[in-house]
Coordinates of C-alpha atoms in Angstrom, one line a residue:
Q1 CA 74.4 65.6 57.5
S2 CA 72.9 68.9 58.4
P3 CA 74.7 72.3 58.6
R4 CA 74.8 72.0 62.4
G5 CA 76.7 68.8 62.2
L6 CA 73.7 66.6 63.1
T7 CA 73.1 63.3 61.4
M8 CA 69.6 62.0 60.9
M9 CA 69.1 58.3 60.4
Q10 CA 65.8 56.5 59.4
N11 CA 64.8 53.4 61.3
T12 CA 63.5 51.2 58.4
N13 CA 62.1 48.7 60.9
A14 CA 59.8 51.3 62.5
M15 CA 56.2 50.6 62.3
P16 CA 53.5 53.2 61.4
R17 CA 50.7 54.1 63.8
A18 CA 48.3 51.9 61.9
W19 CA 48.7 49.2 59.2
F20 CA 46.9 46.3 57.5
V21 CA 48.2 42.8 57.9
N22 CA 48.0 39.7 55.6
R23 CA 46.6 37.4 58.2
V24 CA 45.6 36.8 61.8
E25 CA 46.5 33.8 63.9
V26 CA 45.3 32.7 67.4
A27 CA 47.8 32.0 70.2
N28 CA 47.7 32.2 74.0
E29 CA 49.0 35.4 75.7
K30 CA 52.2 33.7 76.9
A31 CA 53.1 32.5 73.4
I32 CA 52.4 35.9 71.9
L33 CA 54.7 37.5 74.5
E34 CA 57.5 35.0 73.8
M35 CA 57.2 35.7 70.0
I36 CA 57.4 39.5 70.7
K37 CA 60.4 39.0 73.0
S38 CA 62.3 36.8 70.4
N39 CA 61.2 38.8 67.3
G40 CA 59.5 35.6 66.2
F41 CA 57.2 37.1 63.7
D42 CA 56.8 40.0 61.2
P43 CA 54.1 42.3 62.5
R44 CA 53.5 43.6 59.0
D45 CA 52.5 40.1 57.9
V46 CA 50.6 38.6 60.8
A47 CA 48.7 39.8 63.9
Y48 CA 48.2 37.5 66.9
L49 CA 44.8 37.4 68.7
V50 CA 43.8 35.5 71.8
A51 CA 40.4 34.4 70.2
P52 CA 39.4 33.5 66.7
L53 CA 37.5 36.1 64.5
K54 CA 34.0 35.4 63.2
V55 CA 35.1 36.5 59.6
Q56 CA 37.8 35.4 57.2
I57 CA 40.6 38.0 56.7
D58 CA 41.8 38.8 53.2
P59 CA 45.5 39.3 52.6
V60 CA 46.8 42.8 51.6
G61 CA 49.8 41.6 49.7
F62 CA 52.7 42.3 52.1
S63 CA 55.7 39.9 51.4
A64 CA 58.8 39.1 53.3
G65 CA 61.6 41.5 52.7
M66 CA 59.2 44.2 51.6
Q67 CA 60.0 46.3 54.7
D68 CA 63.5 47.0 53.2
K69 CA 61.8 48.7 50.3
M70 CA 59.3 50.7 52.4
K71 CA 59.6 53.9 54.4
L72 CA 57.5 56.1 56.7
D73 CA 56.3 59.3 55.2
S74 CA 56.1 62.6 57.2
A75 CA 52.6 61.6 58.5
G76 CA 53.8 58.2 59.8
N77 CA 52.2 56.1 57.0
L78 CA 54.1 53.2 55.4
V79 CA 54.7 53.9 51.7
P80 CA 57.0 52.5 49.0
D81 CA 60.5 53.9 48.9
T82 CA 61.0 55.0 45.3
T83 CA 64.5 56.4 45.9
G84 CA 66.1 53.1 45.2
S85 CA 66.7 51.5 41.8
T86 CA 64.1 48.7 42.2
A87 CA 60.5 49.7 42.3
I88 CA 58.1 47.5 44.2
S89 CA 54.3 47.3 44.4
A90 CA 53.1 48.4 47.8
P91 CA 50.7 46.3 49.8
K92 CA 47.1 47.0 48.9
G93 CA 45.0 49.1 51.1
S94 CA 45.8 52.4 52.8
V95 CA 45.6 54.1 56.2
A96 CA 45.9 57.8 56.8
I97 CA 45.7 59.2 60.3
T98 CA 43.6 62.5 60.0
K99 CA 43.4 63.4 63.7
Y100 CA 45.5 62.2 66.6
E101 CA 44.7 63.5 70.1
P102 CA 44.9 61.9 73.5
H103 CA 41.2 60.9 73.6
H104 CA 40.4 60.9 69.9
I105 CA 41.9 59.2 66.8
A106 CA 40.5 59.5 63.3
M107 CA 41.6 57.6 60.3
E108 CA 40.6 57.4 56.6
V109 CA 41.2 53.9 55.3
E110 CA 40.7 51.9 52.2
A111 CA 40.4 48.1 52.5
T112 CA 40.6 45.7 49.6
G113 CA 38.5 43.0 51.3
N114 CA 37.8 42.0 54.9
N115 CA 41.2 43.3 56.1
F116 CA 42.6 43.4 59.6
L117 CA 43.9 46.8 60.8
V118 CA 46.5 47.0 63.6
I119 CA 46.5 50.3 65.5
S120 CA 49.7 50.9 67.5
E121 CA 47.9 52.0 70.6
I122 CA 47.5 50.2 73.9
H123 CA 44.4 48.0 74.1
Y124 CA 42.3 49.4 77.0
P125 CA 38.7 47.9 76.8
P126 CA 37.1 49.8 79.6
G127 CA 37.4 53.2 78.0
W128 CA 38.0 53.1 74.2
R129 CA 35.2 52.8 71.6
A130 CA 35.6 52.5 67.9
T131 CA 33.3 53.3 65.0
I132 CA 33.6 52.6 61.3
D133 CA 31.5 55.1 59.3
G134 CA 29.6 55.9 62.5
K135 CA 28.7 52.3 63.3
E136 CA 30.1 50.8 66.4
A137 CA 33.0 48.3 65.8
E138 CA 34.7 45.8 68.1
I139 CA 38.2 46.7 69.2
I140 CA 40.2 43.4 69.3
Q141 CA 43.2 42.7 71.5
T142 CA 46.1 42.3 69.0
N143 CA 49.7 41.2 69.5
Y144 CA 49.0 41.1 73.3
L145 CA 48.9 44.8 73.9
L146 CA 47.7 46.6 70.7
R147 CA 44.3 47.3 69.2
G148 CA 42.9 45.8 66.1
L149 CA 39.8 46.2 63.9
V150 CA 38.2 44.2 61.1
V151 CA 37.6 46.6 58.3
P152 CA 35.2 45.7 55.4
A153 CA 36.1 46.4 51.8
G154 CA 36.0 50.0 50.6
K155 CA 36.8 53.5 51.8
H156 CA 35.9 54.2 55.5
K157 CA 36.2 56.7 58.2
I158 CA 37.3 55.1 61.5
E159 CA 37.1 57.0 64.8
M160 CA 38.4 55.9 68.2
N161 CA 37.2 57.8 71.3
Y162 CA 38.0 57.5 74.9
V163 CA 34.8 57.5 76.9
S164 CA 34.9 57.2 80.7
G165 CA 31.6 57.6 82.6
G166 CA 33.4 57.6 86.0
F167 CA 35.8 60.4 84.9
D168 CA 32.9 62.6 83.7
T169 CA 30.9 62.0 86.8
G170 CA 33.9 62.9 89.0
K171 CA 34.7 66.0 86.9
Y172 CA 31.1 67.3 87.2
A173 CA 30.9 66.5 90.9
S174 CA 34.2 68.3 91.5
L175 CA 33.0 71.3 89.5
G176 CA 29.7 71.5 91.4
L177 CA 31.4 71.3 94.8
N178 CA 33.9 74.0 93.8
V179 CA 31.0 76.3 92.8
V180 CA 29.3 75.6 96.1
M181 CA 32.5 76.2 98.0
F182 CA 33.2 79.5 96.2
G183 CA 29.6 80.6 96.8
M184 CA 30.1 79.9 100.6
I185 CA 33.4 81.9 100.6
I186 CA 31.7 84.8 98.9
A187 CA 28.7 84.6 101.2
G188 CA 31.0 84.6 104.2
A189 CA 33.0 87.6 103.0

C-alpha cells in the first residue's frame, strides 16, 4: 500500500506485448473465436492460425502452470518471478520491445530455433509490413486478431511499420491544394 492509501495489484495473467509460443495449430476462425471466448487455450503455449505454416515450429519450453511463476517487468516483458521461494527456468528465447510508436514497432529478439512470435497488435494486412534483420517477413493472422511471425534461430532485429500509399497520396494532395489556396488568398489581397 502506498503512502496515499492506494493499493496496486499485479495481474499475473496479463500477457506481454510480444512472446514466443511452444506450438501453432490450425483452426477455422469460428473455432478460434469460441476458444478465446471460453478461455479454451493458454496463449503462452499455443497460437492458432487459419492456415498451416510452411516450416516446423520449435517449442520454447513454456509449461502449464508456469504463468504463476512469471511476471511482467517494467518494459512489459515476461520474466521469471524470483521473489518466491521456488525458482523456475524461464522459457527459452527473449523479446525486448525497443521502440513502440503508433506506426513503428521495433524489437530485439533471440530465438532458439524456428520459433513463432505472437505480437499483441491487431492484424491489419493492408498497411503493416514486417522485416527481420532488414528482410521482408510475412505477418501471419494469429489467434484470430493478432499478428504473428516465424523467427529463425539467433538474435534478430524485427521492425514493423505502417505503410499506407493512399494516406500519403492524400496528405500530399491536401498539402499541395493548401499551398495553392494560400497563394490565391495572398494574390487576391
